[in-house]
């Protein structure tokens, strides 16, 4: 059954409480099933890695140390990687032909002969020192050599294709042709391919048939060993960051939709858009809010996945290889991809717990209606639910300078719920209703203190917090620069060069802390941006009261740029860069088999991102100073209600409580009204800070 108001808008008269159940896609059954499938897939990938790759305990090599030369000297090193190998022989970059793996007899078909019985098919041959992590300690991605028929003491350059001549012992073989290798430098170890193929004669000087061996270190192994585990963990964390933010957003409405409603202190002053550092899990546990509790626990646990993933797969140089390089006791073998079984099982355990709790959260959400019809992150949605006379009277009775704590003390023990009521005009309305008005006696007064009036625009704690975070980012920037420049033999370099459990975990943990803090700042800036614009000049509804928050950094960046919030967009962009930073930081500590260009790219990229972060954090201080005076931070449901309870704009939202997000936007934007924020006289005659229609102010002025 339905009826129409005089303006022709349809008013539903069914029990809307049972019909409205808006939930963002990521926390619907289909979205959570997708996350569950991803979780199980990651468990399977870890099991495949544990079964197919060698297992090595990282703690066995805690005492390993590979000293490094300063990067200033590295850039002056003549062996710095170039796109074309030099024709000039370099000591240490050549492999003696006495150590070749294959040879052929003069005039006979090519055969394979093992010079050293200890070298087996598929073994790896060391060609350079790995003690110092100068460019020579990093490996090239490809090389080709020609193996001569009769071993001599001549030397064959591995960075080019050559044809050996009859050189006397101790001399070098001149290079006939040079091939383009890669941007990687000549390095420590090169894998030998077990299949030997007969080479074509490149010169008339070649009298004997020879074999060609292709030596390569494919780039996919570089990506797999240094980046892929952390990259997958970051993507998985982004999923759960979105789940966490969306559940926190709708949780107050779930409480209000319950059979008994919820206390104002629980529904109006917790969660929603809050971006504080309060321990959400502790608050949820104390209030027995199990959905929020388990979601926050999983979000916290998933935050440790990138640091752990950075230590799960590594390049091992200490194993029982067939041809150990006795001159290099720290790294006697060619690097191979290995897994740490302890870390793998720990990751599988965490993901298994997450999979189980995903099912539990899916079950809890399926039994928890939200009672709302559209995205509640906009001011407009809250305005559609605030029209009951008693609810408006409760908030209008508050003093203008009351803080959130004052309001919570005043009406915190009063219950509210989402339901329908019959208005004075006989029209059934749906919104937030009081359930025990008798608790609000005439002897209860707001408890704000006089000294809390005229509080500063910027909270001192937030200034201190931002300053501390800036120092933290600068400290990490200093660590990266010091490691890149300083190659001294001290505890700092010994730790980062140890190729053991710890360096990558530390760097990725620092990146994770930065990422989570920038996510907090991104949410805060998105919440305050509409008030910043409303206070500067009257603005249309589309970019202010209808603005919805995006929970994914790149999505938030695009949305904010489209609405003209360029500083807020820069914070969202840096929040996205912070996720990338975690992957890059984990690749900076030294690892055998690492391509030298990796270190250069990762270090300079990290320095660039951290520098941008410092600039944005400093700019944030000035941006906060331009914010209007806000007695209460509008990041809770009660905070938003307090700024619209006395506004005349509430009349624009009559009959809109059942509209979806897009319908609501078309309806309100179609009115053509502009809105502003400031201290104005409300409908009750009280002078307060609020959002108001600019046309009403013009008419009254």
XYZ file of C-alpha atoms in Angstrom:
701
model
C 0.000 0.000 0.000
C 1.245 3.500 -0.740
C 0.102 7.089 -0.814
C 1.293 10.329 -2.401
C 2.151 13.643 -0.778
C 1.027 16.915 -2.363
C 4.240 17.154 -4.364
C 3.488 13.808 -5.960
C 6.254 11.823 -4.260
C 5.290 8.284 -3.424
C 5.364 7.466 0.296
C 5.628 3.773 1.179
C 3.516 2.636 4.120
C 4.871 -0.887 4.498
C 7.212 -1.808 7.370
C 10.354 -0.467 5.710
C 12.522 -1.753 8.523
C 12.263 -5.256 7.067
C 12.866 -4.209 3.481
C 15.911 -1.943 3.489
C 19.191 -3.756 3.694
C 21.832 -1.807 1.785
C 25.302 -3.326 1.929
C 28.356 -2.479 -0.195
C 29.243 -5.218 -2.668
C 32.428 -6.280 -0.902
C 30.466 -7.333 2.211
C 27.604 -9.006 0.406
C 27.555 -12.775 0.110
C 28.964 -12.710 -3.424
C 31.768 -10.322 -2.452
C 32.761 -12.327 0.610
C 32.652 -15.548 -1.404
C 35.122 -13.966 -3.820
C 37.411 -13.084 -0.916
C 37.056 -16.642 0.389
C 38.059 -18.085 -2.983
C 41.089 -15.780 -3.079
C 42.044 -16.883 0.436
C 41.832 -20.577 -0.413
C 43.782 -19.966 -3.628
C 46.596 -18.324 -1.686
C 46.714 -21.303 0.667
C 47.023 -23.573 -2.364
C 49.790 -21.444 -3.881
C 51.748 -21.631 -0.632
C 51.340 -25.402 -0.532
C 52.557 -25.690 -4.116
C 55.600 -23.570 -3.279
C 56.352 -25.671 -0.204
C 56.228 -28.893 -2.232
C 58.001 -27.758 -5.402
C 60.782 -25.524 -4.044
C 63.645 -26.438 -1.701
C 62.979 -25.707 1.964
C 65.586 -23.911 4.055
C 65.432 -22.462 7.540
C 66.586 -18.848 7.325
C 67.879 -18.817 10.890
C 70.689 -21.154 9.854
C 72.423 -18.218 8.189
C 72.058 -15.529 10.806
C 75.804 -15.112 11.025
C 76.308 -14.666 7.291
C 77.605 -11.298 6.214
C 78.341 -9.867 2.807
C 80.055 -6.491 3.163
C 79.022 -3.876 0.658
C 80.862 -1.011 -0.920
C 79.376 2.482 -0.758
C 77.057 3.303 -3.637
C 79.174 6.336 -4.530
C 81.992 3.946 -5.420
C 79.617 1.589 -7.188
C 78.556 4.187 -9.672
C 82.227 4.776 -10.504
C 82.866 1.086 -10.994
C 83.831 0.287 -14.566
C 81.786 -2.912 -14.437
C 78.513 -1.054 -13.985
C 75.919 -2.764 -16.205
C 75.622 -1.529 -19.765
C 73.427 -2.544 -22.644
C 76.389 -4.030 -24.501
C 79.178 -6.125 -23.063
C 82.665 -4.699 -23.258
C 85.164 -6.345 -25.556
C 87.911 -5.628 -23.047
C 88.526 -8.516 -20.659
C 87.943 -7.836 -16.971
C 89.512 -9.902 -14.265
C 87.004 -11.914 -12.336
C 84.389 -11.765 -15.072
C 85.822 -14.636 -17.062
C 85.622 -18.362 -16.650
C 88.715 -20.474 -17.185
C 88.226 -23.007 -19.977
C 89.792 -25.624 -17.741
C 86.517 -25.560 -15.808
C 84.198 -26.103 -18.756
C 81.431 -28.648 -18.534
C 81.346 -29.855 -22.143
C 83.903 -30.600 -24.823
C 84.168 -32.425 -28.147
C 86.946 -34.373 -29.848
C 88.558 -33.020 -33.004
C 86.609 -34.184 -36.034
C 84.139 -36.199 -33.923
C 80.460 -35.437 -33.290
C 79.776 -33.243 -30.229
C 79.792 -35.136 -26.969
C 79.497 -34.132 -23.349
C 82.481 -34.705 -21.104
C 82.606 -33.820 -17.425
C 85.925 -32.241 -16.516
C 85.159 -32.399 -12.792
C 83.215 -35.494 -11.685
C 81.653 -33.515 -8.838
C 79.762 -31.293 -11.275
C 76.443 -32.791 -12.268
C 74.005 -31.901 -15.015
C 72.105 -28.730 -14.174
C 74.704 -27.539 -11.684
C 75.742 -23.941 -11.397
C 79.154 -22.500 -12.113
C 80.471 -19.562 -10.059
C 82.187 -16.838 -12.062
C 82.741 -13.953 -9.660
C 83.002 -12.942 -6.046
C 79.909 -12.408 -3.929
C 81.677 -11.151 -0.831
C 81.202 -7.503 -1.788
C 77.855 -6.324 -3.099
C 79.378 -4.106 -5.711
C 77.982 -4.527 -9.235
C 80.087 -7.650 -9.511
C 78.067 -9.225 -6.716
C 74.895 -8.987 -8.753
C 74.196 -11.291 -11.651
C 73.404 -10.712 -15.321
C 70.179 -12.043 -16.731
C 71.738 -13.756 -19.755
C 75.069 -14.724 -21.292
C 76.372 -17.029 -24.030
C 79.747 -18.742 -24.262
C 81.450 -21.088 -26.714
C 83.214 -24.072 -25.159
C 86.385 -25.121 -27.007
C 87.186 -28.653 -28.051
C 90.407 -29.049 -26.072
C 90.635 -27.426 -22.647
C 93.427 -24.902 -22.326
C 94.302 -22.322 -19.750
C 92.883 -19.501 -21.873
C 89.979 -17.434 -20.559
C 86.592 -17.004 -22.169
C 84.536 -13.879 -21.418
C 81.025 -14.839 -20.279
C 79.479 -11.500 -21.161
C 79.827 -11.969 -24.910
C 79.742 -14.549 -27.681
C 83.303 -15.422 -28.671
C 85.249 -17.863 -30.769
C 88.411 -19.065 -29.051
C 91.665 -19.335 -30.956
C 94.737 -21.316 -30.176
C 95.861 -19.029 -27.388
C 98.849 -19.966 -25.281
C 98.222 -20.772 -21.619
C 97.676 -17.720 -19.450
C 96.540 -15.446 -22.257
C 93.083 -14.143 -23.125
C 91.052 -15.045 -26.149
C 90.153 -12.064 -28.328
C 86.475 -11.340 -28.789
C 85.239 -11.745 -32.347
C 81.626 -10.661 -31.859
C 79.764 -8.983 -29.024
C 76.095 -9.513 -28.228
C 73.677 -7.396 -26.247
C 73.079 -9.030 -22.895
C 70.886 -7.012 -20.515
C 71.051 -4.025 -18.246
C 72.378 -6.221 -15.476
C 76.052 -6.229 -14.610
C 78.473 -9.070 -14.885
C 78.067 -11.083 -11.760
C 78.690 -13.903 -9.465
C 76.967 -17.046 -10.720
C 75.454 -18.237 -13.942
C 73.326 -21.367 -14.428
C 74.426 -23.893 -17.027
C 71.919 -25.438 -19.368
C 72.243 -29.200 -19.542
C 71.545 -29.438 -23.285
C 74.670 -28.798 -25.397
C 74.214 -27.757 -29.024
C 76.782 -27.665 -31.791
C 77.885 -24.117 -32.595
C 78.267 -22.709 -36.072
C 81.748 -21.711 -37.144
C 82.052 -17.959 -36.714
C 85.604 -17.717 -38.047
C 87.955 -19.641 -40.266
C 90.267 -19.872 -37.287
C 87.965 -22.434 -35.665
C 89.330 -25.847 -36.534
C 87.402 -27.932 -34.027
C 83.662 -28.250 -33.541
C 82.456 -26.679 -30.332
C 79.427 -26.614 -28.047
C 77.374 -23.587 -27.031
C 76.034 -23.217 -23.497
C 73.361 -20.617 -22.785
C 73.717 -19.103 -19.324
C 70.687 -17.180 -18.073
C 68.916 -15.801 -14.998
C 65.356 -15.072 -16.180
C 63.636 -11.942 -14.975
C 60.566 -13.885 -13.911
C 62.673 -15.454 -11.171
C 63.722 -11.992 -10.063
C 60.073 -10.928 -9.793
C 58.981 -14.211 -8.242
C 61.631 -14.248 -5.559
C 61.711 -10.586 -4.639
C 58.292 -9.096 -5.284
C 55.418 -11.484 -5.978
C 54.790 -12.743 -2.390
C 54.598 -9.222 -0.955
C 52.563 -7.989 -3.922
C 49.928 -10.701 -3.405
C 49.823 -9.989 0.332
C 49.256 -6.286 -0.359
C 46.355 -7.013 -2.718
C 44.816 -9.303 -0.111
C 45.251 -6.600 2.556
C 43.503 -4.050 0.320
C 40.520 -6.424 0.107
C 40.281 -6.608 3.868
C 40.878 -2.889 4.349
C 37.766 -2.306 2.242
C 35.790 -4.942 4.167
C 36.857 -3.423 7.478
C 35.972 0.145 6.454
C 32.564 -0.835 5.067
C 31.561 -2.927 8.076
C 32.624 -0.101 10.386
C 30.491 2.249 8.270
C 27.254 0.251 8.472
C 27.710 -1.218 11.959
C 25.851 1.625 13.789
C 22.857 1.112 11.506
C 22.923 -2.635 12.164
C 22.700 -1.809 15.867
C 19.802 0.582 15.297
C 18.012 -2.057 13.195
C 18.142 -4.610 15.991
C 14.956 -5.683 17.772
C 15.766 -3.568 20.828
C 17.562 -0.729 19.101
C 20.801 0.609 20.563
C 22.017 3.085 23.134
C 23.012 6.448 21.730
C 26.532 6.079 23.110
C 26.914 2.843 21.150
C 25.267 3.790 17.864
C 25.943 7.518 17.589
C 29.497 7.834 18.902
C 31.385 4.734 17.769
C 32.737 3.470 14.447
C 31.033 4.865 11.296
C 33.647 7.110 9.602
C 35.960 7.360 12.595
C 39.666 7.458 11.796
C 41.113 7.667 15.292
C 43.795 5.394 16.702
C 41.475 3.971 19.332
C 41.706 0.164 19.526
C 38.513 -0.759 17.692
C 38.783 -4.419 18.689
C 38.946 -3.525 22.398
C 35.983 -1.145 22.119
C 33.950 -3.713 20.184
C 34.778 -6.453 22.687
C 33.790 -4.286 25.649
C 30.449 -3.527 23.996
C 29.948 -7.110 22.775
C 29.812 -6.009 19.137
C 31.007 -9.312 17.728
C 30.811 -8.459 14.033
C 33.029 -5.420 14.502
C 35.314 -7.281 16.900
C 36.134 -10.174 14.581
C 36.442 -7.906 11.547
C 38.947 -5.679 13.338
C 40.911 -8.728 14.536
C 41.174 -10.100 10.990
C 42.153 -6.678 9.638
C 44.916 -6.486 12.239
C 46.180 -9.989 11.452
C 46.087 -9.455 7.696
C 48.267 -6.391 8.230
C 51.124 -8.748 9.186
C 50.894 -10.732 5.945
C 53.152 -8.468 3.807
C 56.080 -8.548 6.301
C 55.787 -12.316 6.666
C 55.402 -12.823 2.920
C 58.634 -10.907 2.332
C 60.511 -13.655 4.195
C 58.674 -16.642 2.737
C 60.589 -16.918 -0.563
C 64.259 -16.064 -0.918
C 67.435 -16.766 -2.867
C 69.521 -19.332 -1.026
C 73.285 -19.650 -1.556
C 74.030 -22.049 1.296
C 73.033 -25.576 0.361
C 74.657 -28.827 -0.743
C 75.376 -27.812 -4.300
C 77.435 -30.032 -6.605
C 80.207 -27.498 -7.204
C 80.604 -25.186 -4.199
C 82.898 -22.239 -4.590
C 85.323 -22.771 -1.717
C 86.699 -19.277 -2.178
C 83.300 -17.884 -1.217
C 82.379 -19.519 2.113
C 79.591 -17.001 2.723
C 77.877 -17.809 -0.582
C 79.406 -21.005 -1.967
C 76.547 -21.899 -4.333
C 74.666 -20.359 -7.187
C 71.452 -18.711 -5.842
C 68.325 -20.812 -6.018
C 64.752 -19.986 -5.052
C 63.938 -21.537 -1.688
C 61.131 -21.288 0.839
C 61.196 -20.983 4.586
C 58.888 -23.809 5.733
C 58.158 -22.150 9.072
C 56.980 -18.937 7.419
C 54.994 -20.870 4.812
C 53.113 -22.840 7.475
C 52.552 -19.696 9.522
C 51.076 -17.933 6.501
C 48.868 -20.923 5.762
C 47.675 -20.934 9.361
C 46.788 -17.241 9.230
C 44.985 -17.619 5.913
C 43.090 -20.661 7.196
C 41.900 -18.638 10.184
C 40.898 -15.805 7.850
C 38.964 -18.248 5.639
C 37.040 -19.619 8.622
C 36.267 -16.148 9.941
C 35.190 -15.018 6.466
C 32.464 -17.651 6.608
C 31.548 -16.532 10.129
C 31.353 -12.870 9.089
C 29.300 -13.852 6.052
C 26.858 -15.639 8.361
C 26.667 -12.716 10.799
C 26.077 -10.207 8.012
C 23.361 -12.338 6.448
C 21.466 -12.173 9.749
C 22.088 -8.455 10.305
C 19.931 -6.081 8.245
C 21.230 -2.544 7.960
C 17.856 -0.833 7.711
C 19.110 1.714 5.171
C 18.521 2.036 1.452
C 21.724 3.707 0.236
C 25.352 4.458 1.045
C 25.446 5.986 4.554
C 28.827 7.698 4.095
C 27.153 10.831 2.700
C 25.619 13.589 4.810
C 22.476 13.351 2.692
C 21.676 9.789 3.762
C 21.823 10.781 7.431
C 19.533 13.727 6.681
C 16.888 11.375 5.245
C 16.656 9.563 8.598
C 16.531 12.575 10.944
C 12.997 13.952 11.078
C 11.274 12.516 14.159
C 10.322 15.454 16.421
C 11.693 13.906 19.600
C 15.022 12.938 18.030
C 15.400 16.462 16.687
C 14.484 17.893 20.092
C 17.150 15.761 21.803
C 19.911 17.131 19.605
C 18.597 20.697 19.494
C 18.649 20.792 23.301
C 22.426 20.524 23.227
C 24.690 23.513 23.565
C 26.466 24.591 20.419
C 29.931 24.117 21.904
C 29.261 20.667 23.354
C 31.871 18.100 22.471
C 31.101 14.549 21.439
C 31.746 13.424 25.001
C 29.308 16.040 26.349
C 26.575 14.875 24.003
C 27.259 11.240 24.841
C 26.924 12.031 28.549
C 23.679 13.873 27.872
C 21.791 11.368 25.711
C 24.148 8.368 25.763
C 21.817 6.159 27.817
C 18.808 6.782 25.654
C 17.789 4.097 23.156
C 17.053 4.710 19.490
C 16.061 2.430 16.649
C 15.216 2.448 12.954
C 11.507 2.122 12.301
C 8.329 3.739 11.019
C 5.993 6.222 12.645
C 2.892 8.136 11.649
C 3.480 11.854 11.308
C 1.095 14.632 12.209
C 0.073 14.863 8.591
C -0.928 11.191 8.580
C 2.028 10.163 6.425
C 4.078 7.219 7.572
C 7.778 8.069 7.810
C 10.845 5.890 8.258
C 13.899 6.935 10.205
C 15.654 7.015 13.570
C 13.145 6.933 16.436
C 13.443 7.145 20.236
C 12.461 4.066 22.205
C 12.637 5.218 25.852
C 12.116 8.938 26.008
C 11.380 8.755 29.730
C 15.128 8.437 30.422
C 15.617 12.003 29.253
C 14.417 13.879 32.323
C 14.141 17.588 32.790
C 16.920 17.569 35.376
C 19.523 16.269 32.918
C 21.699 19.004 31.510
C 24.639 19.011 29.136
C 27.885 18.472 31.007
C 30.241 20.596 28.930
C 32.719 22.689 30.861
C 33.148 26.393 30.293
C 36.822 25.997 29.578
C 35.962 23.765 26.645
C 34.347 26.645 24.820
C 36.323 28.236 22.027
C 38.554 25.227 21.668
C 41.251 25.575 18.992
C 40.366 24.678 15.437
C 42.986 21.976 15.214
C 43.105 19.329 17.872
C 46.447 19.413 19.672
C 46.620 15.639 19.769
C 46.286 15.431 15.990
C 49.083 17.977 15.567
C 51.292 15.902 17.835
C 50.281 12.719 16.015
C 51.008 14.183 12.580
C 54.363 15.510 13.773
C 55.320 12.116 15.180
C 54.302 10.381 11.970
C 56.341 12.841 9.899
C 59.401 12.131 12.048
C 58.802 8.412 11.563
C 58.740 8.802 7.763
C 61.879 10.946 7.871
C 63.575 8.304 10.012
C 62.794 5.566 7.509
C 64.020 7.827 4.713
C 67.269 8.209 6.625
C 67.604 4.438 6.989
C 67.205 3.911 3.229
C 69.694 6.647 2.325
C 72.236 5.463 4.906
C 72.059 1.879 3.711
C 72.468 3.026 0.126
C 75.460 5.285 0.823
C 77.289 3.617 3.690
C 79.144 0.353 3.118
C 81.109 0.175 6.353
C 81.473 -3.018 8.348
C 79.176 -2.165 11.255
C 76.164 -3.737 12.928
C 73.777 -1.692 10.777
C 75.144 -3.074 7.500
C 75.742 -6.543 8.907
C 72.059 -6.768 9.769
C 70.768 -5.608 6.381
C 73.322 -7.705 4.458
C 72.838 -10.886 6.467
C 70.393 -12.499 4.003
C 68.622 -13.946 7.035
C 65.195 -13.531 8.565
C 64.800 -9.952 9.718
C 65.919 -7.279 7.229
C 63.042 -7.682 4.783
C 60.560 -8.223 7.610
C 61.720 -4.994 9.253
C 61.537 -2.916 6.077
C 58.131 -4.237 5.028
C 56.802 -3.745 8.578
C 57.872 -0.107 8.484
C 56.128 0.222 5.133
C 52.969 -1.401 6.515
C 52.864 1.042 9.435
C 53.166 3.952 7.011
C 50.483 2.457 4.765
C 47.980 2.046 7.606
C 48.575 5.589 8.864
C 48.100 7.105 5.428
C 44.888 5.111 5.105
C 43.751 6.738 8.355
C 44.649 10.193 7.026
C 42.898 9.472 3.738
C 39.621 8.630 5.529
C 39.916 11.700 7.739
C 40.567 14.057 4.826
C 37.651 12.587 2.857
C 35.361 13.173 5.849
C 36.427 16.789 6.402
C 36.656 17.865 2.751
C 32.918 18.670 2.311
C 32.987 20.919 5.409
C 36.125 22.625 4.117
C 34.369 23.494 0.846
C 31.030 24.400 2.449
C 32.757 26.874 4.768
C 34.564 28.634 1.918
C 31.540 29.342 -0.273
C 28.038 28.030 -1.039
C 28.452 24.808 -2.992
C 26.148 22.418 -4.855
C 24.980 19.234 -3.197
C 26.776 16.894 -5.590
C 30.258 17.729 -4.323
C 29.371 18.245 -0.652
C 26.435 16.686 1.160
C 26.001 13.978 -1.500
C 29.707 13.097 -1.579
C 30.260 9.422 -0.800
C 33.519 7.973 0.433
C 35.481 5.464 -1.610
C 37.288 2.821 0.434
C 39.957 1.943 -2.175
C 42.857 4.447 -2.516
C 42.965 4.567 -6.328
C 39.172 4.793 -6.506
C 39.174 7.595 -3.938
C 41.838 9.432 -5.935
C 39.773 9.365 -9.137
C 36.579 10.392 -7.334
C 38.214 13.293 -5.472
C 39.917 14.614 -8.606
C 36.576 14.524 -10.431
C 34.997 16.593 -7.631
C 37.855 19.101 -7.520
C 39.277 18.081 -4.131
C 42.872 18.161 -5.302
C 44.631 18.134 -1.946
C 42.404 15.313 -0.721
C 43.162 13.499 -3.970
C 46.887 13.888 -3.328
C 46.482 12.260 0.083
C 44.564 9.381 -1.518
C 47.256 9.047 -4.184
C 50.009 8.902 -1.572
C 47.931 6.329 0.315
C 48.013 4.200 -2.839
C 51.764 4.788 -3.192
C 52.162 3.618 0.396
C 50.911 0.178 -0.627
C 53.498 0.051 -3.418
C 56.161 1.252 -0.998
C 55.768 -1.899 1.091
C 56.743 -4.051 -1.904
C 59.705 -1.856 -2.806
C 61.102 -1.550 0.714
C 61.147 -5.331 1.101
C 63.465 -5.618 -1.921
C 66.121 -3.181 -0.680
C 68.094 -5.406 1.768
C 70.858 -7.375 0.072
C 70.041 -10.781 -1.369
C 72.383 -13.101 -3.327
C 71.392 -13.382 -6.954
C 69.899 -9.914 -6.929
C 70.246 -7.834 -10.076
C 72.142 -4.638 -9.319
C 69.587 -2.561 -11.195
C 66.981 -3.746 -8.664
C 68.803 -2.019 -5.847
C 69.145 1.199 -7.830
C 65.479 1.314 -8.870
C 64.042 0.260 -5.497
C 66.238 2.646 -3.526
C 65.572 5.709 -5.638
C 61.858 4.893 -5.879
C 61.618 4.516 -2.100
C 63.445 7.797 -1.568
C 61.084 9.504 -4.013
C 57.904 8.122 -2.411
C 59.058 8.892 1.140
C 59.993 12.430 0.095
C 56.539 12.940 -1.433
C 54.996 11.676 1.798
C 56.924 14.231 3.839
C 55.745 17.020 1.529
C 52.112 15.884 1.834
C 52.360 15.612 5.628
C 53.749 19.139 5.891
C 51.009 20.383 3.547
C 48.435 18.643 5.743
C 49.357 20.951 8.630
C 48.515 24.020 6.538
C 45.368 22.360 5.181
C 44.129 21.718 8.718
C 44.611 25.386 9.560
C 42.160 26.274 6.780
C 39.434 24.009 8.160
C 36.386 25.691 9.677
C 35.712 25.482 13.367
C 34.186 22.089 14.170
C 33.199 21.609 17.833
C 32.701 17.924 17.051
C 34.519 15.867 14.453
C 31.894 14.741 11.901
C 33.228 11.182 11.730
C 30.478 9.626 13.859
C 26.757 9.383 13.246
C 26.007 11.669 16.190
C 28.549 14.211 15.013
C 26.892 14.499 11.603
C 23.399 14.735 13.131
C 24.515 17.581 15.398
C 25.364 19.727 12.348
C 22.046 19.224 10.533
C 19.455 18.899 13.339
C 18.593 22.625 13.267
C 18.892 23.105 9.515
C 16.047 24.002 7.205
C 17.522 21.754 4.543
C 15.929 18.730 6.253
C 12.721 19.604 4.456
C 14.415 18.772 1.148
C 14.807 15.154 2.249
C 11.210 14.343 3.139
C 10.200 11.079 1.499
C 13.781 10.253 0.444
C 14.533 7.618 3.073
C 13.668 4.778 0.690
C 15.690 6.000 -2.290
C 18.854 4.309 -3.480
C 22.138 6.190 -3.741
C 21.729 7.239 -7.373
C 18.042 8.080 -6.949
C 18.847 10.212 -3.921
C 21.584 12.034 -5.808
C 19.278 12.797 -8.736
C 16.516 13.952 -6.407
C 18.621 16.324 -4.275
C 20.906 17.546 -7.055
C 17.817 18.243 -9.156
C 16.650 20.813 -6.608
C 19.525 23.071 -7.647
C 20.166 24.208 -4.080
C 23.530 25.289 -2.733
C 24.637 24.663 0.822
C 27.067 26.278 3.218
C 28.571 25.694 6.654
C 28.851 28.292 9.390
C 27.213 29.626 12.522
C 23.597 30.430 11.715
C 20.217 30.670 13.405
C 18.404 27.344 13.185
C 14.718 26.573 12.858
C 14.448 26.567 16.661
C 15.895 30.061 16.935
C 19.225 28.917 18.413
C 22.494 30.184 17.030
C 24.694 27.185 16.208
C 27.299 25.705 13.868
C 25.433 23.866 11.121
C 24.962 23.157 7.419
C 22.281 25.331 5.873
C 20.786 26.176 2.494
C 22.338 29.298 1.018
C 18.992 30.467 -0.420
C 17.436 30.432 3.052
C 20.277 32.550 4.385
C 19.930 34.997 1.506
C 16.206 35.344 2.107
C 16.632 35.854 5.851
C 19.564 38.259 5.334
